[in-house]
Amino acid sequence: MGSRQIPIKRATSAGYRIPDRTTTKLTSTSSVSLGHAGTNHSPVLSNKEKQAWGDAVRKDHVWREFVEAERRGEKKWHENWSFLKEYDALGNKKEIEKLPEQVPVFSDQIPNTTNQNIGSRINTDLGKNLVHMDFVLTSGNQKKRLGTELLPC
């Protein structure tokens, strides 16, 4: 029962070797690992741990730079390309249609079901014909009772 581990070469079912896993320490540390009463850990951060926390600050700085670059790109797009949204593909000026002030929740043309999903008017003649055609076309794929000669013993 020693602490020494025997390295086992890993392989896939196809037979080629998989590279060994790296056993490096994580760069981040939790506040729990910095020190407890009764342990030998010092609350002072080592140089490596300071770099890890510095990386978090650097990542935040990089993120802020990306956000600023996105804002600059948006302003540049409005200066150079925003005219495109005012014209259609043929170069004609688009007419801005005014939206209604209030839209009713329930529609006269599209039915709402009890759980507020849009209905499909399946009870109409067209809906019944579609269901019948679907049944006729897919009936060959449905489970059927086997004949007595095909039943297992």
XYZ file of C-alpha atoms in Angstrom, residues 3-71:
69
model
C 1.947 5.941 -2.377
C 3.871 5.128 -5.525
C 1.665 4.791 -8.574
C 2.485 2.469 -11.416
C 2.016 4.348 -14.681
C -0.382 2.506 -16.957
C -0.193 3.215 -20.648
C -3.598 4.191 -21.918
C -4.863 3.126 -25.334
C -8.079 3.486 -27.245
C -10.112 0.679 -28.738
C -8.494 1.500 -32.087
C -5.105 0.698 -30.574
C -3.250 3.986 -30.718
C -1.706 5.518 -27.623
C -3.270 8.427 -25.770
C -0.833 10.999 -24.364
C -0.423 10.920 -20.593
C -2.357 13.445 -18.540
C -0.417 16.337 -17.155
C -0.298 16.631 -13.392
C 0.431 20.343 -13.064
C -0.994 22.428 -10.250
C -3.798 24.860 -10.888
C -2.787 28.494 -11.169
C -5.686 29.728 -9.060
C -6.022 29.117 -5.348
C -9.065 29.201 -3.154
C -9.267 31.280 -0.004
C -9.562 28.041 1.963
C -6.107 26.929 0.847
C -4.485 30.191 1.967
C -4.521 29.279 5.611
C -6.476 27.775 8.497
C -5.939 27.725 12.205
C -3.794 24.701 12.991
C -2.152 24.416 9.575
C 1.292 25.430 8.458
C 0.060 27.575 5.548
C 1.088 31.201 5.784
C -1.487 33.837 4.857
C 1.147 35.626 2.761
C 0.772 34.876 -0.944
C 3.705 33.402 -2.798
C 4.994 34.959 -6.010
C 3.147 32.382 -8.142
C -0.137 33.066 -6.339
C 0.340 36.820 -6.791
C 0.782 36.220 -10.517
C -2.426 34.169 -10.573
C -4.371 37.004 -8.957
C -2.647 39.443 -11.306
C -3.828 37.325 -14.202
C -7.414 37.801 -13.023
C -6.910 41.559 -13.028
C -5.258 41.329 -16.438
C -8.147 39.242 -17.779
C -10.559 41.902 -16.532
C -8.460 44.580 -18.247
C -8.438 42.594 -21.515
C -12.208 42.138 -21.275
C -12.661 45.898 -20.848
C -10.480 46.476 -23.908
C -12.631 44.079 -25.931
C -15.808 45.894 -24.847
C -14.279 49.244 -25.771
C -13.177 47.858 -29.162
C -16.720 46.595 -29.744
C -18.123 50.059 -28.980
